[in-house]
Coordinates of C-alpha atoms in Angstrom, one line a residue:
Chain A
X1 CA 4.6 -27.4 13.2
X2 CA 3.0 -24.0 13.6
X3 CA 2.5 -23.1 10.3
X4 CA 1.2 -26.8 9.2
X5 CA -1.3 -26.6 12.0
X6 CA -2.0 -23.0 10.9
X7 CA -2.6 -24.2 7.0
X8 CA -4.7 -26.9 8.2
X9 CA -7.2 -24.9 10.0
X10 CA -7.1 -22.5 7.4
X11 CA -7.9 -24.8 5.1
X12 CA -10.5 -26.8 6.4
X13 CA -13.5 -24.9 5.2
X14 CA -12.3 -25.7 1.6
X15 CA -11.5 -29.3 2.6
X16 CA -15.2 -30.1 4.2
X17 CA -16.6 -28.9 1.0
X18 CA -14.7 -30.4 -1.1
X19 CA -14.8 -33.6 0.5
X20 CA -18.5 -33.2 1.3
X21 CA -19.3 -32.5 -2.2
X22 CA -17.4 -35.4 -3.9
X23 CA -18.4 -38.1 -1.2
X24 CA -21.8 -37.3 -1.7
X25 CA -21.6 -37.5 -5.7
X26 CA -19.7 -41.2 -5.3
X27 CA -22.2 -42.3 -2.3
X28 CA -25.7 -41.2 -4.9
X29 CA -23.9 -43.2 -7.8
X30 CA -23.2 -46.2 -5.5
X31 CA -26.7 -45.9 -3.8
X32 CA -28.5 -45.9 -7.5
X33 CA -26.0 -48.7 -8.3
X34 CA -29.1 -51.7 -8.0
X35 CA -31.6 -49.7 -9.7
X36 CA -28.9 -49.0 -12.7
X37 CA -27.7 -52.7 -12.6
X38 CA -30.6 -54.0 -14.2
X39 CA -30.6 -51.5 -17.0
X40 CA -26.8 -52.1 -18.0
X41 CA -27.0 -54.6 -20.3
X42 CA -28.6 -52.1 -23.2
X43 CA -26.4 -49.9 -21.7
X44 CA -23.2 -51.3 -21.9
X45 CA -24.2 -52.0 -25.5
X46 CA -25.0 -48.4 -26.2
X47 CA -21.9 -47.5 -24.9
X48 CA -19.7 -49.5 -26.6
X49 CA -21.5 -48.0 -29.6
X50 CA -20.2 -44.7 -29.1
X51 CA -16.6 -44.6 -31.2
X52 CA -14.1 -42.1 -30.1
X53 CA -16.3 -41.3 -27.3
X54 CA -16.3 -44.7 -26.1
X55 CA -12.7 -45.2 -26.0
X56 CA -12.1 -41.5 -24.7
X57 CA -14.0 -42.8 -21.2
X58 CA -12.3 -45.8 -21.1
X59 CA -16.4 -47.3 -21.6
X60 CA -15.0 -49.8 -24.5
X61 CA -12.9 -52.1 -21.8
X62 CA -15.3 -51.6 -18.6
X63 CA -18.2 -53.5 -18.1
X64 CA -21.3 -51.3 -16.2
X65 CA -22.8 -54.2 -15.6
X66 CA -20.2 -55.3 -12.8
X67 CA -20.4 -53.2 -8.8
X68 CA -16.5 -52.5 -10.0
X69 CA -16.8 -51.8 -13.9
X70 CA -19.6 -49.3 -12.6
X71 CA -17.1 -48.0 -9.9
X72 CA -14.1 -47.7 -12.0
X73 CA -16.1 -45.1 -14.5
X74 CA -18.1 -43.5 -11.8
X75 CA -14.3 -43.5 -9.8
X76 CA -13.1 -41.5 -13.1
X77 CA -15.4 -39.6 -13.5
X78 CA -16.2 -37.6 -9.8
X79 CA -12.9 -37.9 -8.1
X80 CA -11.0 -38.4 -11.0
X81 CA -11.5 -34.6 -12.0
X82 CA -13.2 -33.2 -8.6
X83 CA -9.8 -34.7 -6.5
X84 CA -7.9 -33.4 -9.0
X85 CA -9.3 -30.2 -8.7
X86 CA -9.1 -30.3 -5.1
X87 CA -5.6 -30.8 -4.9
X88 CA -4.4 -28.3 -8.2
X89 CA -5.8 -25.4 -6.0
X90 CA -4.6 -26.3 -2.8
X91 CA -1.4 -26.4 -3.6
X92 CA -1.1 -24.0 -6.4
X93 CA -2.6 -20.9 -3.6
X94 CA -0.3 -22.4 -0.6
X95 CA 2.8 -20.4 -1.6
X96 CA 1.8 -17.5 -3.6
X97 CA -1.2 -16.5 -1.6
X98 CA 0.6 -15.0 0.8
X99 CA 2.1 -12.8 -1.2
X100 CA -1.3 -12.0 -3.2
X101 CA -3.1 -11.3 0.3
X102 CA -0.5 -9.3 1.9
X103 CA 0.5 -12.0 4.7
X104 CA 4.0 -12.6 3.3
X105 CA 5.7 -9.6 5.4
X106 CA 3.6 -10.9 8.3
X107 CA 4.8 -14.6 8.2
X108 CA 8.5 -13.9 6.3
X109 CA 9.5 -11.6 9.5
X110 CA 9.3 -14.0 12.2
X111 CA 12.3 -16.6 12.8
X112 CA 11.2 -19.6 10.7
X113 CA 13.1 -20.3 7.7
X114 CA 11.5 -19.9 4.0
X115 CA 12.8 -24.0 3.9
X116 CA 10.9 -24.8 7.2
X117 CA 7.5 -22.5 6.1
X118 CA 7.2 -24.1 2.3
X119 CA 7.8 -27.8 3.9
X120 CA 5.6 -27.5 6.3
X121 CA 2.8 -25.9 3.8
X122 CA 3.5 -28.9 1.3
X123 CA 2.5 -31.0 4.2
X124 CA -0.7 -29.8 4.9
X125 CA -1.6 -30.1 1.0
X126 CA -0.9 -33.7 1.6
X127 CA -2.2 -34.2 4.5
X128 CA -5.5 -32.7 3.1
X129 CA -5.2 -34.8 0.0
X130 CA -4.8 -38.1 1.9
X131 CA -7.2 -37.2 4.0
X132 CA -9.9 -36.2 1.7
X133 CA -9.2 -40.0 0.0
X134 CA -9.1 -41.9 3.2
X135 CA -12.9 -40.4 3.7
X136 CA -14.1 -40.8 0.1
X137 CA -12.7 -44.2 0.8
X138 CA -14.6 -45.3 3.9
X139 CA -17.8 -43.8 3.0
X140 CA -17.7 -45.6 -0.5
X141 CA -17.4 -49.0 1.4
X142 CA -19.9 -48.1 3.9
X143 CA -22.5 -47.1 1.0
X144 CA -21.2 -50.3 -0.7
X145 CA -22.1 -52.2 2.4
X146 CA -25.7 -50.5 2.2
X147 CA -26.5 -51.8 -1.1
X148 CA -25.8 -55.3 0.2
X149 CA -23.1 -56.1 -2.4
X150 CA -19.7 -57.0 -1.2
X151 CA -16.6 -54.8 -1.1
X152 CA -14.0 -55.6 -3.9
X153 CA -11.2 -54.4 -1.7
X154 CA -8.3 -55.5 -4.1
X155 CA -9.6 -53.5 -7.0
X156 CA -11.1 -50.6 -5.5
X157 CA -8.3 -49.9 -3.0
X158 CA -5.8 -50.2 -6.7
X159 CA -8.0 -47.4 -7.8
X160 CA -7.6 -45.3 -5.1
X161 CA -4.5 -45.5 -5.0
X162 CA -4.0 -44.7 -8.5
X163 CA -6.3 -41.4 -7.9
X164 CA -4.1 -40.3 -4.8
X165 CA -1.0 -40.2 -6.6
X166 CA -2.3 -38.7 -9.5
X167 CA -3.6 -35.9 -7.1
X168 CA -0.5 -36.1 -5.1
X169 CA 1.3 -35.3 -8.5
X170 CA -0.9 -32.6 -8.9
X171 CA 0.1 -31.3 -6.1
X172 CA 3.9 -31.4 -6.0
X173 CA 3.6 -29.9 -9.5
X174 CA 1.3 -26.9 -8.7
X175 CA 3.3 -26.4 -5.5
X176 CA 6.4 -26.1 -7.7
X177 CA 4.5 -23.5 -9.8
X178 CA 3.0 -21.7 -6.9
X179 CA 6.7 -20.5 -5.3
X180 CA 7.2 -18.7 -8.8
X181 CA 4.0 -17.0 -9.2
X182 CA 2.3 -14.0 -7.1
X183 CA -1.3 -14.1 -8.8
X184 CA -3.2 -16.1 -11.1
X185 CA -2.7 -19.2 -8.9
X186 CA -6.3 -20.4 -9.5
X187 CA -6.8 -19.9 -12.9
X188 CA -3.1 -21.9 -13.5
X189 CA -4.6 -25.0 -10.7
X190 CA -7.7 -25.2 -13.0
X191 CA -5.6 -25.2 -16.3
X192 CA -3.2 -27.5 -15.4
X193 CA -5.6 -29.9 -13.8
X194 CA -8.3 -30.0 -17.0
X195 CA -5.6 -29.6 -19.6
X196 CA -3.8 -33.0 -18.2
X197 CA -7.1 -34.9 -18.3
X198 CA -8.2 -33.4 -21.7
X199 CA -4.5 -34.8 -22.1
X200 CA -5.5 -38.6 -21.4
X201 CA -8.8 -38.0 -23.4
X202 CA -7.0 -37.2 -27.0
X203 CA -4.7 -40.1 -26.1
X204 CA -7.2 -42.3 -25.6
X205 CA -9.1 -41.4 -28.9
X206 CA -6.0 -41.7 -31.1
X207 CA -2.6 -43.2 -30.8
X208 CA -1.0 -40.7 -33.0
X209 CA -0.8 -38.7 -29.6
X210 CA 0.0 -41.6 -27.1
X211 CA 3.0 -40.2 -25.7
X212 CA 0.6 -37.9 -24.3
X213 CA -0.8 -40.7 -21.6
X214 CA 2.8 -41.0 -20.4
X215 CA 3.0 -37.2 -19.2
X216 CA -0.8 -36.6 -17.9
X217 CA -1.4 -38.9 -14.5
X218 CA -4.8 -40.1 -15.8
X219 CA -2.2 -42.2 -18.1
X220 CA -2.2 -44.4 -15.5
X221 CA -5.8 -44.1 -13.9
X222 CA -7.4 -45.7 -16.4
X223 CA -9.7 -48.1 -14.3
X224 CA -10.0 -50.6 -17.2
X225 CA -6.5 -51.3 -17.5
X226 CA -6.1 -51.7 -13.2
X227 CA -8.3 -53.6 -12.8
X228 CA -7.6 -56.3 -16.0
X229 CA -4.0 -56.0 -15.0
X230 CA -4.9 -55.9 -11.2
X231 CA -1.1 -53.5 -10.4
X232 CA -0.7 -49.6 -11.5
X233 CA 1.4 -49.0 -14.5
X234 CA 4.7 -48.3 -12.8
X235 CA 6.2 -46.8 -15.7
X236 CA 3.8 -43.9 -15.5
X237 CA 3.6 -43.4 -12.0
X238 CA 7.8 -42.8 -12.2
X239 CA 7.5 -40.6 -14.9
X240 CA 4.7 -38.5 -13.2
X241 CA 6.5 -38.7 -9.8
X242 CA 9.9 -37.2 -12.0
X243 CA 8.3 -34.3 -13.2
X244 CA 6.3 -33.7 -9.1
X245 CA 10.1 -34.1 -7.7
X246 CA 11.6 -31.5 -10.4
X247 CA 8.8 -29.0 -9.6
X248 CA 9.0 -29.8 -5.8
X249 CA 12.8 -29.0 -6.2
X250 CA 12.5 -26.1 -8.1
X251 CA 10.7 -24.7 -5.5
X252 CA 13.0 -25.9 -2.8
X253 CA 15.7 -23.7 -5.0
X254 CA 13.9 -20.7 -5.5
X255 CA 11.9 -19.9 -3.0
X256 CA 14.6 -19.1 -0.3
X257 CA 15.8 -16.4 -2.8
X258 CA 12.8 -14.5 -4.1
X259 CA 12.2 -11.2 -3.4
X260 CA 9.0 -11.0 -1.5
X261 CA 7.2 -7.8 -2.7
Chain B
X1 CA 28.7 -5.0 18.4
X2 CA 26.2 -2.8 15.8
X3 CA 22.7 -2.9 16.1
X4 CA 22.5 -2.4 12.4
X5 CA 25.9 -2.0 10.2
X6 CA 25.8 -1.5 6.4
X7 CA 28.1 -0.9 4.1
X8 CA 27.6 0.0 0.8
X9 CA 23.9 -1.7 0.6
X10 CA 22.7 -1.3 -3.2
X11 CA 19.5 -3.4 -4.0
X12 CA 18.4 -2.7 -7.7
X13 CA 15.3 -3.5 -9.2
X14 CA 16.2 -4.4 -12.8
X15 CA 16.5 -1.0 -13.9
X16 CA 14.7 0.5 -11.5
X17 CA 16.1 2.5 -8.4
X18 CA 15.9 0.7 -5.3
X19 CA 18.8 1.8 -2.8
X20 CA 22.3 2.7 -3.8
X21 CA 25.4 2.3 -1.5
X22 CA 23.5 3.0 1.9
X23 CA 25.7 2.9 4.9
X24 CA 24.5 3.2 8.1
X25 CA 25.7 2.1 11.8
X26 CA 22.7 2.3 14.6
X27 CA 24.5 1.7 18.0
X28 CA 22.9 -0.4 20.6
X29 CA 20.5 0.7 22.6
X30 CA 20.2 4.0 20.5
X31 CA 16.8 5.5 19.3
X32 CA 17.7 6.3 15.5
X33 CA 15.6 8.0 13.3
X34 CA 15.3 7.4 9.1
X35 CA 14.1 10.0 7.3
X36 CA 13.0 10.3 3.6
X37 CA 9.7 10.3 1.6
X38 CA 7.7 8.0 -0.3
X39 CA 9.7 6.1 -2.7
X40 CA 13.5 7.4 -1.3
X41 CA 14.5 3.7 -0.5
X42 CA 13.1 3.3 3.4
X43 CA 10.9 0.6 3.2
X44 CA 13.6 -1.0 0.7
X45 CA 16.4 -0.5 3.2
X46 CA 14.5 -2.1 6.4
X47 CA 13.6 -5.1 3.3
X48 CA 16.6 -5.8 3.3
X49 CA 17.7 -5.6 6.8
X50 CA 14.7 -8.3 7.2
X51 CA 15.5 -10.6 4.6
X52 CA 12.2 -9.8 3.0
X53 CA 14.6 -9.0 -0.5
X54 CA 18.2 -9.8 -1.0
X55 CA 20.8 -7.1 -1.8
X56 CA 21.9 -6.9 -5.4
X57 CA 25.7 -5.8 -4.1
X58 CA 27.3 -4.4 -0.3
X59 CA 26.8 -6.0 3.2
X60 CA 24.2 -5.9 6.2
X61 CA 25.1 -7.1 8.9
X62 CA 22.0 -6.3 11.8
X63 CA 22.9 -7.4 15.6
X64 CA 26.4 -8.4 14.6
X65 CA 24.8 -11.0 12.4
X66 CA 25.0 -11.4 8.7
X67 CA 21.1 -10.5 7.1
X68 CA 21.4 -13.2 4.3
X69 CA 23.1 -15.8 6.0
X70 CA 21.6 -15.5 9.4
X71 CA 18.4 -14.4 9.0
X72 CA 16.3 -16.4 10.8
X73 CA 18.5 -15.7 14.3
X74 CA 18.2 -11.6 13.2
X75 CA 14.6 -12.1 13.4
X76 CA 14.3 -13.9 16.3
X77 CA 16.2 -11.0 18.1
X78 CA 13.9 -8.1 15.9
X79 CA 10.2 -7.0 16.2
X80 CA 8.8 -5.0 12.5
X81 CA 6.3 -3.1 12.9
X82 CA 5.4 -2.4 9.2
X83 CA 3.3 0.7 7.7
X84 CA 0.1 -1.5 6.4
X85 CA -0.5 -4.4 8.3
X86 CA -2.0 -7.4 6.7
X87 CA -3.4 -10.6 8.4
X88 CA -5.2 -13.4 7.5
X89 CA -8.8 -12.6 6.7
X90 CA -11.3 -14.2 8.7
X91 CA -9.0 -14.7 11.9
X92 CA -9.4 -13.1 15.0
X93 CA -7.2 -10.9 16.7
X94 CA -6.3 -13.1 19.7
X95 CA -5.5 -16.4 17.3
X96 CA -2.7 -13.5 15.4
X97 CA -1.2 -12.3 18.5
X98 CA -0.6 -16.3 19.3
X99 CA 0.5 -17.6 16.2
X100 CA 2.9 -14.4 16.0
X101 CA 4.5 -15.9 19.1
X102 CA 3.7 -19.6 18.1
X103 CA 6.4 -18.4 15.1
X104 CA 8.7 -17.5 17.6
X105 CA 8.3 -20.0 19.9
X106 CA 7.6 -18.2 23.0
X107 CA 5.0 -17.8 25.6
X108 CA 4.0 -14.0 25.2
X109 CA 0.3 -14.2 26.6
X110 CA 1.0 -12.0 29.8
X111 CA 2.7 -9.4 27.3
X112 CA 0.5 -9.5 25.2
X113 CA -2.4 -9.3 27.5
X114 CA -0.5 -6.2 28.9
X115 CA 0.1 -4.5 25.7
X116 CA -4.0 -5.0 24.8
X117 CA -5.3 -3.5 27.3
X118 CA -2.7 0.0 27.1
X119 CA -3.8 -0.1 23.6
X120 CA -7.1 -0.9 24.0
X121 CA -7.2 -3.2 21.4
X122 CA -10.1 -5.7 21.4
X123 CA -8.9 -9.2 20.7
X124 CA -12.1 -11.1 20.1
X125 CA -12.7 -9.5 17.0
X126 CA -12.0 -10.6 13.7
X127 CA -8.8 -8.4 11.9
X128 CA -11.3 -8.4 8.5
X129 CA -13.5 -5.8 11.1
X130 CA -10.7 -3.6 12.1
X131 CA -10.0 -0.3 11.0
X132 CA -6.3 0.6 9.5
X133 CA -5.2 1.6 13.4
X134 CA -7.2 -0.7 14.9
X135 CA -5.1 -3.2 12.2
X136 CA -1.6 -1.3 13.6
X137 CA -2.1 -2.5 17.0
X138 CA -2.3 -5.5 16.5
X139 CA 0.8 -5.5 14.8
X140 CA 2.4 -3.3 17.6
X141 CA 1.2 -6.3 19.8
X142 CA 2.9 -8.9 17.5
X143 CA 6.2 -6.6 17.1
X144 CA 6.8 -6.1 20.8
X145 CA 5.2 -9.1 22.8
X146 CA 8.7 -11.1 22.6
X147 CA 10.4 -8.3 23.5
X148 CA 13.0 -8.2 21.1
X149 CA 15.9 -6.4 21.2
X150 CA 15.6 -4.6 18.1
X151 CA 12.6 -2.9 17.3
X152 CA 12.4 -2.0 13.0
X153 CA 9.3 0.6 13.0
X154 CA 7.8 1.5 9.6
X155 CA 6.1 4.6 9.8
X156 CA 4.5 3.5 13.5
X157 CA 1.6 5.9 13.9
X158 CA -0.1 6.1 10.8
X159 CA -3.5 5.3 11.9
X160 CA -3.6 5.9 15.8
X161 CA -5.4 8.3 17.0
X162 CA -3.0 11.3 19.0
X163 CA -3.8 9.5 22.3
X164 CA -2.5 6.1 21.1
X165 CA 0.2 7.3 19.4
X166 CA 1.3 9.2 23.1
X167 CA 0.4 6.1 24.5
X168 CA 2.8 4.4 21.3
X169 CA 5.5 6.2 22.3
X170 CA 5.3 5.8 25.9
X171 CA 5.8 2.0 25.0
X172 CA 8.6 2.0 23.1
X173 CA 10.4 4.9 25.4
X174 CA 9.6 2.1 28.0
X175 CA 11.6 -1.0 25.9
X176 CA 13.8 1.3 24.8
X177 CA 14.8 2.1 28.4
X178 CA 15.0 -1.7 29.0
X179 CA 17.8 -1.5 26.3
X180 CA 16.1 -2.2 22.9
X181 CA 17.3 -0.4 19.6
X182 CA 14.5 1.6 17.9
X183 CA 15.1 2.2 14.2
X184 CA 11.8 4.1 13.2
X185 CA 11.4 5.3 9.7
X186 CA 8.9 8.4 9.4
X187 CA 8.0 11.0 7.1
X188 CA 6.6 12.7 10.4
X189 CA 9.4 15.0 11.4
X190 CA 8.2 16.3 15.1
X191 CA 8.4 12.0 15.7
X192 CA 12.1 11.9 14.9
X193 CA 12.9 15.1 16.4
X194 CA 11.1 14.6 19.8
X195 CA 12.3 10.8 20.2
X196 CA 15.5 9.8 18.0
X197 CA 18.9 10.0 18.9
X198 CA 20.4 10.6 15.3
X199 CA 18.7 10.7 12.2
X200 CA 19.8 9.3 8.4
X201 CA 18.1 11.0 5.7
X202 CA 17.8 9.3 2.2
X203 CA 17.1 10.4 -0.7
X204 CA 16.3 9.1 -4.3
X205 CA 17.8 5.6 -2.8
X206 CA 20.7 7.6 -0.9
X207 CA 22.3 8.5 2.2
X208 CA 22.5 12.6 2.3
X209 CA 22.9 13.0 6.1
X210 CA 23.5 11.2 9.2
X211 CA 24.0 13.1 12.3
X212 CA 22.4 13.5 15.6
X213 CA 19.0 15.3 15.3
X214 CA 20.2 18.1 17.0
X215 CA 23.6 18.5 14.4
X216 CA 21.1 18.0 11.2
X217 CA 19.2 21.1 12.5
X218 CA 22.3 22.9 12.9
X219 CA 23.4 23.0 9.3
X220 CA 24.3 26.6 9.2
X221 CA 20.7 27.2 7.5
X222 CA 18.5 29.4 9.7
X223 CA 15.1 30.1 9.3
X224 CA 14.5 34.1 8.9
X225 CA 11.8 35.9 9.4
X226 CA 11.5 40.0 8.4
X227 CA 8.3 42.2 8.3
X228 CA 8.9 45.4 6.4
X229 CA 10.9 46.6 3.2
X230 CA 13.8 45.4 2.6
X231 CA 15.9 44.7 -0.9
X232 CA 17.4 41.1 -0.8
X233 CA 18.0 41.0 -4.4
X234 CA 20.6 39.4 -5.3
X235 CA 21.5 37.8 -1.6
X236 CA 23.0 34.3 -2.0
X237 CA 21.9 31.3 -0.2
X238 CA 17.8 32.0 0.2
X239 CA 15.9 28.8 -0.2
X240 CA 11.7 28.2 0.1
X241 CA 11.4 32.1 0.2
X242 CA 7.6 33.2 1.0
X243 CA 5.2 35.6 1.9
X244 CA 2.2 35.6 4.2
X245 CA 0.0 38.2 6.2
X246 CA 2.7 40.6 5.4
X247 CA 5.5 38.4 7.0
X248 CA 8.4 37.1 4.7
X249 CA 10.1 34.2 5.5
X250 CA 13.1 31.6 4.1
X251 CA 15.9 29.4 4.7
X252 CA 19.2 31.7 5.1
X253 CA 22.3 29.1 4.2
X254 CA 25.0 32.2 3.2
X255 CA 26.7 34.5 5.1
X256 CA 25.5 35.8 8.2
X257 CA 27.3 38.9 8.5
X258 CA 25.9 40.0 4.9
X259 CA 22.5 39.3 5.8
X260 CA 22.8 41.5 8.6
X261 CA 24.0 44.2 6.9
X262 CA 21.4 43.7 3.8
X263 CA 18.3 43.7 6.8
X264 CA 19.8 46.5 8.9
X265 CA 19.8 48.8 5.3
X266 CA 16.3 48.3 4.8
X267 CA 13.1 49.4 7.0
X268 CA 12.1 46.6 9.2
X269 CA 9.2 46.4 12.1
X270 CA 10.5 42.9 13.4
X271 CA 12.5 40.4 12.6
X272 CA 13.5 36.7 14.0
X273 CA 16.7 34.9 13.0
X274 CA 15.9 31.2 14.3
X275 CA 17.0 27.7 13.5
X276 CA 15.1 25.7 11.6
X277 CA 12.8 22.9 12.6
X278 CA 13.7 19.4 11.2
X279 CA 10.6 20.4 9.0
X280 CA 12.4 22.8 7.1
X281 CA 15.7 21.2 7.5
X282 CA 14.1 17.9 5.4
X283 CA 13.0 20.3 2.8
X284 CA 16.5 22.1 3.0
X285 CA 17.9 18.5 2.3
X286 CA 15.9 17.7 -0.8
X287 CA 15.5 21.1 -2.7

């Protein structure tokens, strides 16, 4: 597992920020969580005046005034897009940096096979994803804790969950891309990652584009719908994990034959 | 069993020239030279002999194994040095000399503490400080630390300093005494000539000579040089004819005997009749 352990440590200036960053975000909205709870009744009315807007944030089936009506927006909102984020640009530099830096002659000439060197880079983007979750995850319930209100494990463990494999998805797909391309990787992450919750956004606002919800995995973050439902809209997560495991195997295909420049 | 065997290697880039129908044999244990200059197919032949690209047509086949289907053993057995080394930014020498042998799953720290110090390479720094030959030790370190038993060697000196590149050499006269192959592409002639065995010279993505050095010199050119007045007009077989501080000189490829009699009728001061360096002989090739 040299190259894993190599990716990791590579890696982990990117992942402290990362994880630092969006940690601290979620931990200031749950710590300002009893000062906003008093205020949410006007505001759950104002936002449920909003229209299109309403519906785009999901604000038209959440209460605020509830710890996990709160969390489920709040959820959406920082890891929703900063996870997301996170995981687009991992993966999408883990292949195709090395080519862009100059390192692919390095690493392709010693005896490990290109198999062997892209699995064990797609397991240090997961491992970093999971790991960045399993923190955001403990230090929510510890800031929960802090606030004196009790920890709604079912639902808020359901939304995780629903935000990991939405970032795992991310992932596998951007991993796919990143085997084809040599440069641009960042500016495709980004794309991919905003475009697909832009994606959920117009579905939400009208169903004339609903098929859209079944192809972006924010189709089947929507915190409202977990939580009402209490499971993850399976449908959605097989559709998402189809098109991860296409680009995943794409990669697996190409990869080993590419002509490393 | 080959060192390095192809036959007919063609790799095509689109429409672009890459190599066309290279074949080569490099004989165990042998120190084999590969001449040519930028952009005659070197760095696309050893490319291919690494796996780095795949050949569009033709075989490789490099320590009796096959180079697409049995790459990863080939490399375990090879060290590549190439002509720019690259490394991670922000890592330090020592953590690239041990994940190079991490890779190959071997133990090299008493190497590789050996070939430091001859190289005086300083492996607490980080590579983003180092210059361009500082950069080439390191990857002299990484290439010979396992010691492999063939050594690919992309124009090896660029960079080092004339002492290191002595001290270079001593190296690999060293592993290749201990029975490594050295296949060492160069533009730098006097390299090939002092160390190789035989020599392959490529051109525009082919093979125009493979002999020993000593046969490639001895191509029935010789290098001629007259002071005086003499009429050579119309002499067949003069090539990279020049003047300077009086003295003429050029490649002499026709007949000897003529050449006499054409100097001998003139009104000379001196003259040498010599053979050429490998110098002369590379320009011989591609002119």
């Amino acid at each position: 597992m040299t190259i894993y352990k190599h990716e990791l440590l590579r890696g982990r200036k990117a992942f402290i920020i990362w994880t630092g960053v969006i940690t601290f975000m979620l931990a200031v909205c749950i710590i300002i969580y009893p000062e906003m709870k008093s205020e949410m009744e006007g505001m759950n009315e104002m936002f449920a005046s909003m229209g299109s807007f309403t519906a785009a944030f999901g604000m038209d089936k959440l209460n605020f005034g509830t710890l996990i009506g709160y969390y489920a927006i709040e959820c959406g909102n920082v890891l929703g897009l900063g996870g997301a984020f996170f995981a687009a640009l991992t993966a999408i530099e883990i292949i195709c940096k090395e080519e862009r830096v100059g390192t692919a002659e390095f690493l392709l000439t010693h005896p490990q096979s290109r198999t062997r060197i892209i699995t064990e880079k797609l397991l240090s983007v997961i491992t970093r994803v999971v790991a960045l979750n399993v923190v955001v995850v403990a230090i929510m319930a510890l800031s929960i804790l802090v606030i004196g209100e009790s920890i709604p494990w079912s639902e808020m463990l359901l939304l995780h969950a629903a935000y990991l494999i939405l970032q795992i998805e991310l992932a596998l797909i951007c991993f796919g891309i990143s085997a084809f391309i040599r440069k641009g990787g960042l500016a495709i992450g980004l794309g991919i990652a905003a475009l697909m919750y832009l994606f959920n956004i117009i579905a939400n606002i009208t169903d004339s584009v609903k098929f859209l919800s079944y192809i972006t995995p924010y189709g089947y973050c929507d915190g409202a719908t977990i939580i009402s439902e209490g499971s993850l809209d399976a449908v959605r997560i097989l559709i998402g994990m189809a098109i991860s495991l296409f680009c995943v195997a794409a990669a697996y295909a190409t990869y080993p034959k590419k002509d490393i420049k | 069993m080959k060192a390095i065997q192809t036959e007919n290697l063609t790799k095509s880039y689109g429409k672009a020239r890459g190599i066309v129908d290279v074949s080569l044999t490099v004989e165990q244990g042998e120190w084999f030279g590969f001449i040519g200059p930028n952009g005659a197919g070197k760095s696309t032949t050893i490319r291919t002999l690494l796996g780095l690209i795949f050949p569009t047509s033709g075989s490789a086949r490099v320590l009796g194994l096959d180079v697409v289907k049995q790459k990863n053993e080939i490399l375990s057995k090879t060290g590549y040095l190439p002509s720019e080394a690259t490394f991670y930014p922000g890592t330090r020498v020592k953590d690239i000399i041990k994940f190079s042998a991490d890779l190959r799953k071997k133990d090299c720290s008493k190497e590789a503490k050996e070939l430091c110090d001859r190289l005086q390479l300083d492996t607490s720094r980080k590579v983003d400080e180092l210059s361009f030959g500082n950069r080439k030790k390191v990857a002299i370190v990484c290439a010979l630390q396992s010691h492999p038993e063939l050594l690919i060697l992309d124009e090896p000196t660029g960079g080092l300093d004339p002492l290191m590149q002595h001290e270079f050499f001593e190296i690999i006269r060293e592993h290749n005494k201990e029975g490594a192959t050295v296949f060492v592409s160069s533009h730098i002639l006097p390299e090939i000539q002092h160390n190789c065995d035989r020599a392959a010279i490529i051109r525009e993505g082919k093979i125009i000579a493979c002999d020993n050095v000593e046969a490639l010199g001895n191509n029935n050119a010789k290098k001629v040089s007259i002071r005086g007045d003499v009429d050579l007009t119309g002499l067949e077989g003069i090539k990279h004819d020049s003047t300077e501080g009086g003295t003429r000189s050029f490649l002499y490829s026709g007949d000897i005997s003529v050449l006499i009699a054409r100097l001998a009728s003139g009104s000379l001061t001196d003259v040498s009749i010599t053979d050429p360096d490998l110098d002369e002989i590379f320009m011989h090739y591609y002119e």
